[in-house]
C-alpha positions as protocol buffer text, in pm:
chain_id: "A"
residue {
  index: 1
  type: MET
  ca { x: -17 y: 16 z: -42 }
}
residue {
  index: 2
  type: ALA
  ca { x: 285 y: 245 z: 52 }
}
residue {
  index: 3
  type: TRP
  ca { x: 430 y: 161 z: -241 }
}
residue {
  index: 4
  type: THR
  ca { x: 131 y: 257 z: -428 }
}
residue {
  index: 5
  type: LEU
  ca { x: 27 y: 562 z: -257 }
}
residue {
  index: 6
  type: PHE
  ca { x: 409 y: 675 z: -334 }
}
residue {
  index: 7
  type: PHE
  ca { x: 421 y: 545 z: -689 }
}
residue {
  index: 8
  type: LEU
  ca { x: 57 y: 735 z: -744 }
}
residue {
  index: 9
  type: ALA
  ca { x: 229 y: 1052 z: -573 }
}
residue {
  index: 10
  type: PHE
  ca { x: 513 y: 1014 z: -812 }
}
residue {
  index: 11
  type: LEU
  ca { x: 285 y: 995 z: -1116 }
}
residue {
  index: 12
  type: ASN
  ca { x: 79 y: 1319 z: -1052 }
}
residue {
  index: 13
  type: TYR
  ca { x: 392 y: 1516 z: -972 }
}
residue {
  index: 14
  type: CYS
  ca { x: 491 y: 1414 z: -1283 }
}
residue {
  index: 15
  type: SER
  ca { x: 212 y: 1446 z: -1519 }
}
residue {
  index: 16
  type: GLY
  ca { x: 69 y: 1746 z: -1271 }
}
residue {
  index: 17
  type: ALA
  ca { x: -235 y: 1786 z: -1099 }
}
residue {
  index: 18
  type: ASN
  ca { x: -434 y: 2005 z: -1358 }
}
residue {
  index: 19
  type: SER
  ca { x: -261 y: 1920 z: -1672 }
}
residue {
  index: 20
  type: GLN
  ca { x: -476 y: 1854 z: -2018 }
}
residue {
  index: 21
  type: PRO
  ca { x: -302 y: 1565 z: -2146 }
}
residue {
  index: 22
  type: THR
  ca { x: -468 y: 1248 z: -2032 }
}
residue {
  index: 23
  type: VAL
  ca { x: -388 y: 809 z: -2012 }
}
residue {
  index: 24
  type: THR
  ca { x: -688 y: 646 z: -1959 }
}
residue {
  index: 25
  type: GLN
  ca { x: -645 y: 254 z: -1844 }
}
residue {
  index: 26
  type: THR
  ca { x: -921 y: 5 z: -1790 }
}
residue {
  index: 27
  type: GLY
  ca { x: -988 y: -34 z: -1386 }
}
residue {
  index: 28
  type: SER
  ca { x: -931 y: -403 z: -1412 }
}
residue {
  index: 29
  type: GLN
  ca { x: -933 y: -723 z: -1652 }
}
residue {
  index: 30
  type: SER
  ca { x: -983 y: -1085 z: -1615 }
}
residue {
  index: 31
  type: VAL
  ca { x: -785 y: -1353 z: -1770 }
}
residue {
  index: 32
  type: SER
  ca { x: -803 y: -1753 z: -1764 }
}
residue {
  index: 33
  type: LEU
  ca { x: -484 y: -1923 z: -1650 }
}
residue {
  index: 34
  type: GLY
  ca { x: -311 y: -1975 z: -1965 }
}
residue {
  index: 35
  type: GLN
  ca { x: -443 y: -1774 z: -2210 }
}
residue {
  index: 36
  type: THR
  ca { x: -375 y: -1398 z: -2344 }
}
residue {
  index: 37
  type: ALA
  ca { x: -476 y: -1081 z: -2202 }
}
residue {
  index: 38
  type: LYS
  ca { x: -447 y: -793 z: -2384 }
}
residue {
  index: 39
  type: LEU
  ca { x: -451 y: -451 z: -2171 }
}
residue {
  index: 40
  type: ALA
  ca { x: -551 y: -131 z: -2323 }
}
residue {
  index: 41
  type: CYS
  ca { x: -387 y: 206 z: -2290 }
}
residue {
  index: 42
  type: SER
  ca { x: -530 y: 525 z: -2435 }
}
residue {
  index: 43
  type: ALA
  ca { x: -377 y: 892 z: -2468 }
}
residue {
  index: 44
  type: SER
  ca { x: -600 y: 1200 z: -2515 }
}
residue {
  index: 45
  type: SER
  ca { x: -615 y: 1281 z: -2844 }
}
residue {
  index: 46
  type: GLY
  ca { x: -482 y: 1680 z: -2985 }
}
residue {
  index: 47
  type: GLY
  ca { x: -179 y: 1597 z: -2904 }
}
residue {
  index: 48
  type: SER
  ca { x: 169 y: 1472 z: -2951 }
}
residue {
  index: 49
  type: TRP
  ca { x: 263 y: 1156 z: -2802 }
}
residue {
  index: 50
  type: GLY
  ca { x: 590 y: 972 z: -2712 }
}
residue {
  index: 51
  type: TYR
  ca { x: 638 y: 604 z: -2673 }
}
residue {
  index: 52
  type: PHE
  ca { x: 442 y: 424 z: -2408 }
}
residue {
  index: 53
  type: HIS
  ca { x: 573 y: 277 z: -2139 }
}
residue {
  index: 54
  type: TRP
  ca { x: 458 y: -24 z: -1910 }
}
residue {
  index: 55
  type: TYR
  ca { x: 516 y: -137 z: -1558 }
}
residue {
  index: 56
  type: GLN
  ca { x: 419 y: -354 z: -1342 }
}
residue {
  index: 57
  type: GLN
  ca { x: 333 y: -362 z: -924 }
}
residue {
  index: 58
  type: LYS
  ca { x: 247 y: -617 z: -681 }
}
residue {
  index: 59
  type: PRO
  ca { x: 139 y: -576 z: -357 }
}
residue {
  index: 60
  type: GLY
  ca { x: 428 y: -469 z: -114 }
}
residue {
  index: 61
  type: GLN
  ca { x: 659 y: -446 z: -426 }
}
residue {
  index: 62
  type: ALA
  ca { x: 845 y: -152 z: -588 }
}
residue {
  index: 63
  type: PRO
  ca { x: 692 y: -100 z: -964 }
}
residue {
  index: 64
  type: ARG
  ca { x: 917 y: -286 z: -1188 }
}
residue {
  index: 65
  type: PHE
  ca { x: 915 y: -211 z: -1592 }
}
residue {
  index: 66
  type: VAL
  ca { x: 796 y: -424 z: -1847 }
}
residue {
  index: 67
  type: TRP
  ca { x: 831 y: -246 z: -2139 }
}
residue {
  index: 68
  type: TYR
  ca { x: 905 y: -22 z: -2360 }
}
residue {
  index: 69
  type: GLY
  ca { x: 781 y: 108 z: -2714 }
}
residue {
  index: 70
  type: SER
  ca { x: 777 y: -155 z: -2971 }
}
residue {
  index: 71
  type: SER
  ca { x: 1033 y: -337 z: -2908 }
}
residue {
  index: 72
  type: ASP
  ca { x: 1260 y: -252 z: -2556 }
}
residue {
  index: 73
  type: ARG
  ca { x: 1152 y: -563 z: -2238 }
}
residue {
  index: 74
  type: GLY
  ca { x: 1286 y: -474 z: -1941 }
}
residue {
  index: 75
  type: GLU
  ca { x: 1548 y: -699 z: -1756 }
}
residue {
  index: 76
  type: GLY
  ca { x: 1413 y: -1038 z: -1683 }
}
residue {
  index: 77
  type: ILE
  ca { x: 1079 y: -1005 z: -1823 }
}
residue {
  index: 78
  type: PRO
  ca { x: 929 y: -1323 z: -2001 }
}
residue {
  index: 79
  type: ASP
  ca { x: 938 y: -1306 z: -2365 }
}
residue {
  index: 80
  type: ARG
  ca { x: 532 y: -1395 z: -2288 }
}
residue {
  index: 81
  type: PHE
  ca { x: 520 y: -996 z: -2268 }
}
residue {
  index: 82
  type: THR
  ca { x: 497 y: -763 z: -2589 }
}
residue {
  index: 83
  type: GLY
  ca { x: 459 y: -464 z: -2610 }
}
residue {
  index: 84
  type: SER
  ca { x: 270 y: -248 z: -2940 }
}
residue {
  index: 85
  type: GLU
  ca { x: 113 y: 138 z: -2990 }
}
residue {
  index: 86
  type: SER
  ca { x: -34 y: 307 z: -3304 }
}
residue {
  index: 87
  type: GLY
  ca { x: -90 y: 667 z: -3287 }
}
residue {
  index: 88
  type: ASN
  ca { x: -227 y: 746 z: -2963 }
}
residue {
  index: 89
  type: THR
  ca { x: -342 y: 393 z: -2822 }
}
residue {
  index: 90
  type: GLY
  ca { x: -59 y: 137 z: -2678 }
}
residue {
  index: 91
  type: SER
  ca { x: -141 y: -226 z: -2546 }
}
residue {
  index: 92
  type: LEU
  ca { x: 43 y: -513 z: -2309 }
}
residue {
  index: 93
  type: THR
  ca { x: -23 y: -852 z: -2462 }
}
residue {
  index: 94
  type: ILE
  ca { x: 83 y: -1127 z: -2210 }
}
residue {
  index: 95
  type: SER
  ca { x: 58 y: -1473 z: -2347 }
}
residue {
  index: 96
  type: ASN
  ca { x: -1 y: -1827 z: -2179 }
}
residue {
  index: 97
  type: THR
  ca { x: -89 y: -1610 z: -1877 }
}
residue {
  index: 98
  type: GLN
  ca { x: 80 y: -1763 z: -1526 }
}
residue {
  index: 99
  type: ALA
  ca { x: -23 y: -1672 z: -1137 }
}
residue {
  index: 100
  type: GLU
  ca { x: 283 y: -1486 z: -1120 }
}
residue {
  index: 101
  type: ASP
  ca { x: 146 y: -1242 z: -1390 }
}
residue {
  index: 102
  type: GLU
  ca { x: -141 y: -1137 z: -1155 }
}
residue {
  index: 103
  type: ALA
  ca { x: -40 y: -774 z: -1052 }
}
residue {
  index: 104
  type: VAL
  ca { x: -170 y: -408 z: -1142 }
}
residue {
  index: 105
  type: TYR
  ca { x: -4 y: -252 z: -1485 }
}
residue {
  index: 106
  type: PHE
  ca { x: 59 y: 123 z: -1568 }
}
residue {
  index: 107
  type: CYS
  ca { x: 45 y: 302 z: -1880 }
}
residue {
  index: 108
  type: GLY
  ca { x: 242 y: 604 z: -1943 }
}
residue {
  index: 109
  type: ALA
  ca { x: 369 y: 836 z: -2190 }
}
residue {
  index: 110
  type: TRP
  ca { x: 563 y: 1129 z: -2274 }
}
residue {
  index: 111
  type: GLU
  ca { x: 352 y: 1442 z: -2392 }
}
residue {
  index: 112
  type: VAL
  ca { x: 557 y: 1637 z: -2618 }
}
residue {
  index: 113
  type: THR
  ca { x: 330 y: 1919 z: -2740 }
}
residue {
  index: 114
  type: GLY
  ca { x: 400 y: 2242 z: -2573 }
}
residue {
  index: 115
  type: GLY
  ca { x: 670 y: 2157 z: -2372 }
}
residue {
  index: 116
  type: SER
  ca { x: 715 y: 1740 z: -2233 }
}
residue {
  index: 117
  type: LYS
  ca { x: 484 y: 1581 z: -1989 }
}
residue {
  index: 118
  type: TYR
  ca { x: 541 y: 1262 z: -1886 }
}
residue {
  index: 119
  type: VAL
  ca { x: 157 y: 1159 z: -1805 }
}
residue {
  index: 120
  type: PHE
  ca { x: 30 y: 832 z: -1618 }
}
residue {
  index: 121
  type: GLY
  ca { x: -303 y: 627 z: -1644 }
}
residue {
  index: 122
  type: GLY
  ca { x: -433 y: 471 z: -1306 }
}
residue {
  index: 123
  type: GLY
  ca { x: -325 y: 140 z: -1391 }
}
residue {
  index: 124
  type: THR
  ca { x: -522 y: -183 z: -1473 }
}
residue {
  index: 125
  type: GLN
  ca { x: -562 y: -482 z: -1210 }
}
residue {
  index: 126
  type: LEU
  ca { x: -518 y: -809 z: -1378 }
}
residue {
  index: 127
  type: ASN
  ca { x: -693 y: -1131 z: -1190 }
}
residue {
  index: 128
  type: VAL
  ca { x: -569 y: -1422 z: -1351 }
}
residue {
  index: 129
  type: LEU
  ca { x: -836 y: -1685 z: -1327 }
}
residue {
  index: 130
  type: GLY
  ca { x: -868 y: -2046 z: -1236 }
}
residue {
  index: 131
  type: GLN
  ca { x: -547 y: -2094 z: -1040 }
}
residue {
  index: 132
  type: PRO
  ca { x: -493 y: -2431 z: -890 }
}
residue {
  index: 133
  type: THR
  ca { x: -703 y: -2422 z: -550 }
}
residue {
  index: 134
  type: VAL
  ca { x: -400 y: -2399 z: -207 }
}
residue {
  index: 135
  type: PRO
  ca { x: -539 y: -2493 z: 109 }
}
residue {
  index: 136
  type: PRO
  ca { x: -407 y: -2304 z: 442 }
}
residue {
  index: 137
  type: THR
  ca { x: -182 y: -2353 z: 653 }
}
residue {
  index: 138
  type: VAL
  ca { x: -297 y: -2272 z: 1039 }
}
residue {
  index: 139
  type: ASN
  ca { x: -136 y: -2231 z: 1299 }
}
residue {
  index: 140
  type: VAL
  ca { x: -290 y: -2132 z: 1683 }
}
residue {
  index: 141
  type: PHE
  ca { x: -122 y: -1930 z: 1968 }
}
residue {
  index: 142
  type: PRO
  ca { x: -212 y: -1891 z: 2291 }
}
residue {
  index: 143
  type: PRO
  ca { x: -185 y: -1622 z: 2520 }
}
residue {
  index: 144
  type: SER
  ca { x: 156 y: -1509 z: 2579 }
}
residue {
  index: 145
  type: PRO
  ca { x: 281 y: -1452 z: 2970 }
}
residue {
  index: 146
  type: GLU
  ca { x: 336 y: -1127 z: 2933 }
}
residue {
  index: 147
  type: GLU
  ca { x: 8 y: -1017 z: 2874 }
}
residue {
  index: 148
  type: LEU
  ca { x: -121 y: -1288 z: 3096 }
}
residue {
  index: 149
  type: LYS
  ca { x: 103 y: -1096 z: 3363 }
}
residue {
  index: 150
  type: SER
  ca { x: 34 y: -752 z: 3353 }
}
residue {
  index: 151
  type: SER
  ca { x: -374 y: -739 z: 3211 }
}
residue {
  index: 152
  type: ASP
  ca { x: -679 y: -903 z: 3302 }
}
residue {
  index: 153
  type: LYS
  ca { x: -725 y: -984 z: 2945 }
}
residue {
  index: 154
  type: ALA
  ca { x: -600 y: -1305 z: 2706 }
}
residue {
  index: 155
  type: THR
  ca { x: -564 y: -1262 z: 2321 }
}
residue {
  index: 156
  type: LEU
  ca { x: -517 y: -1613 z: 2042 }
}
residue {
  index: 157
  type: VAL
  ca { x: -337 y: -1542 z: 1763 }
}
residue {
  index: 158
  type: CYS
  ca { x: -467 y: -1798 z: 1430 }
}
residue {
  index: 159
  type: LEU
  ca { x: -219 y: -1709 z: 1148 }
}
residue {
  index: 160
  type: ILE
  ca { x: -368 y: -1832 z: 798 }
}
residue {
  index: 161
  type: ASP
  ca { x: -80 y: -1874 z: 529 }
}
residue {
  index: 162
  type: GLY
  ca { x: -33 y: -1953 z: 162 }
}
residue {
  index: 163
  type: PHE
  ca { x: -392 y: -2040 z: 94 }
}
residue {
  index: 164
  type: TYR
  ca { x: -540 y: -1958 z: -263 }
}
residue {
  index: 165
  type: PRO
  ca { x: -803 y: -1834 z: -335 }
}
residue {
  index: 166
  type: GLY
  ca { x: -816 y: -1619 z: -98 }
}
residue {
  index: 167
  type: VAL
  ca { x: -1145 y: -1626 z: 43 }
}
residue {
  index: 168
  type: VAL
  ca { x: -1180 y: -1802 z: 401 }
}
residue {
  index: 169
  type: GLN
  ca { x: -1389 y: -1846 z: 710 }
}
residue {
  index: 170
  type: VAL
  ca { x: -1263 y: -1824 z: 1042 }
}
residue {
  index: 171
  type: THR
  ca { x: -1470 y: -1933 z: 1359 }
}
residue {
  index: 172
  type: TRP
  ca { x: -1359 y: -1996 z: 1709 }
}
residue {
  index: 173
  type: GLN
  ca { x: -1499 y: -2231 z: 2009 }
}
residue {
  index: 174
  type: ALA
  ca { x: -1409 y: -2266 z: 2368 }
}
residue {
  index: 175
  type: ASP
  ca { x: -1475 y: -2585 z: 2493 }
}
residue {
  index: 176
  type: GLY
  ca { x: -1688 y: -2702 z: 2209 }
}
residue {
  index: 177
  type: THR
  ca { x: -1917 y: -2358 z: 2240 }
}
residue {
  index: 178
  type: PRO
  ca { x: -1862 y: -2131 z: 1927 }
}
residue {
  index: 179
  type: ILE
  ca { x: -1742 y: -1787 z: 2049 }
}
residue {
  index: 180
  type: SER
  ca { x: -1820 y: -1464 z: 1790 }
}
residue {
  index: 181
  type: SER
  ca { x: -1746 y: -1156 z: 2064 }
}
residue {
  index: 182
  type: GLY
  ca { x: -1391 y: -1079 z: 2087 }
}
residue {
  index: 183
  type: VAL
  ca { x: -1305 y: -1204 z: 1727 }
}
residue {
  index: 184
  type: GLU
  ca { x: -1102 y: -1002 z: 1480 }
}
residue {
  index: 185
  type: THR
  ca { x: -1032 y: -1144 z: 1167 }
}
residue {
  index: 186
  type: THR
  ca { x: -849 y: -981 z: 908 }
}
residue {
  index: 187
  type: THR
  ca { x: -899 y: -918 z: 527 }
}
residue {
  index: 188
  type: PRO
  ca { x: -683 y: -1167 z: 334 }
}
residue {
  index: 189
  type: THR
  ca { x: -381 y: -996 z: 134 }
}
residue {
  index: 190
  type: LYS
  ca { x: -147 y: -1151 z: -118 }
}
residue {
  index: 191
  type: LEU
  ca { x: 178 y: -1253 z: -95 }
}
residue {
  index: 192
  type: ASN
  ca { x: 369 y: -1443 z: -358 }
}
residue {
  index: 193
  type: ASP
  ca { x: 83 y: -1560 z: -537 }
}
residue {
  index: 194
  type: LYS
  ca { x: -154 y: -1678 z: -226 }
}
residue {
  index: 195
  type: TYR
  ca { x: -305 y: -1583 z: 52 }
}
residue {
  index: 196
  type: ALA
  ca { x: -253 y: -1468 z: 415 }
}
residue {
  index: 197
  type: ALA
  ca { x: -491 y: -1351 z: 669 }
}
residue {
  index: 198
  type: SER
  ca { x: -505 y: -1355 z: 1078 }
}
residue {
  index: 199
  type: SER
  ca { x: -787 y: -1408 z: 1320 }
}
residue {
  index: 200
  type: TYR
  ca { x: -699 y: -1263 z: 1649 }
}
residue {
  index: 201
  type: LEU
  ca { x: -985 y: -1373 z: 1994 }
}
residue {
  index: 202
  type: SER
  ca { x: -943 y: -1157 z: 2282 }
}
residue {
  index: 203
  type: MET
  ca { x: -1132 y: -1311 z: 2568 }
}
residue {
  index: 204
  type: LYS
  ca { x: -1122 y: -1233 z: 2984 }
}
residue {
  index: 205
  type: LYS
  ca { x: -812 y: -1358 z: 3160 }
}
residue {
  index: 206
  type: SER
  ca { x: -1069 y: -1540 z: 3355 }
}
residue {
  index: 207
  type: ASP
  ca { x: -1218 y: -1682 z: 3103 }
}
residue {
  index: 208
  type: TRP
  ca { x: -914 y: -1795 z: 2932 }
}
residue {
  index: 209
  type: GLU
  ca { x: -842 y: -1987 z: 3249 }
}
residue {
  index: 210
  type: SER
  ca { x: -1146 y: -2140 z: 3237 }
}
residue {
  index: 211
  type: TYR
  ca { x: -1125 y: -2295 z: 2975 }
}
residue {
  index: 212
  type: GLU
  ca { x: -930 y: -2668 z: 2856 }
}
residue {
  index: 213
  type: ALA
  ca { x: -949 y: -2605 z: 2522 }
}
residue {
  index: 214
  type: VAL
  ca { x: -952 y: -2355 z: 2240 }
}
residue {
  index: 215
  type: ILE
  ca { x: -977 y: -2366 z: 1872 }
}
residue {
  index: 216
  type: CYS
  ca { x: -962 y: -2226 z: 1556 }
}
residue {
  index: 217
  type: LYS
  ca { x: -1143 y: -2323 z: 1247 }
}
residue {
  index: 218
  type: VAL
  ca { x: -1062 y: -2242 z: 903 }
}
residue {
  index: 219
  type: THR
  ca { x: -1343 y: -2297 z: 624 }
}
residue {
  index: 220
  type: HIS
  ca { x: -1139 y: -2287 z: 294 }
}
residue {
  index: 221
  type: GLU
  ca { x: -1309 y: -2404 z: -39 }
}
residue {
  index: 222
  type: GLY
  ca { x: -1555 y: -2652 z: 143 }
}
residue {
  index: 223
  type: LYS
  ca { x: -1270 y: -2779 z: 353 }
}
residue {
  index: 224
  type: THR
  ca { x: -1211 y: -2678 z: 739 }
}
residue {
  index: 225
  type: VAL
  ca { x: -879 y: -2692 z: 913 }
}
residue {
  index: 226
  type: GLU
  ca { x: -915 y: -2693 z: 1274 }
}
residue {
  index: 227
  type: LYS
  ca { x: -601 y: -2645 z: 1518 }
}
residue {
  index: 228
  type: VAL
  ca { x: -647 y: -2679 z: 1870 }
}
residue {
  index: 229
  type: VAL
  ca { x: -433 y: -2499 z: 2213 }
}
residue {
  index: 230
  type: ARG
  ca { x: -478 y: -2627 z: 2524 }
}
residue {
  index: 231
  type: ARG
  ca { x: -461 y: -2428 z: 2830 }
}
residue {
  index: 232
  type: LEU
  ca { x: -255 y: -2707 z: 3019 }
}
residue {
  index: 233
  type: ASP
  ca { x: -6 y: -2694 z: 2750 }
}
residue {
  index: 234
  type: CYS
  ca { x: 73 y: -2401 z: 2840 }
}
residue {
  index: 235
  type: ALA
  ca { x: 106 y: -2389 z: 3189 }
}
């Protein structure tokens, strides 16, 4: 998120917030795994534009140069990526799309009429569909000794890692009874083509001391993984 905000601020600085020339991109686009994606970029008419540039940005990472003009591919970019342009329009074609191609793609170009301005579009989020299902790895942790000593609260943590697609349902049980109060579950975030999330269960220290076992249950694509923490094992 921080990189995205910095990058967009940089784009506004370079293009000028009130400048007339614009570059337009589709907000999002989906493609099936192994199929071809063609991302479009359109510059405003009435101006003279230089070569189009393409950049790829994944969550939490800096933008990566992908393509320039009609033949200049970025370092380490697979030859599945090719660019083309005609007049005020440019395109980036990705053949045989892979899971790792899922990212935001920014297009930019020089507008050279009346002084050069480098203008970026808002980016296209490419979603790659049909990726293999990967179940989550689930780990649950008891309240820390420091928390139990210094407060009257007890917080359990359930870490959910390495799953795809990025939708899970998390529930908690204490001694077989469902618990909904004090539960906070994060929105899954993507890292290295898979997702991760966390769920927190906060309760009174006295409640924790009254339970024998607390379970974190994670349901993903119709299958449930359960992890239990037993209070006496933490003593």
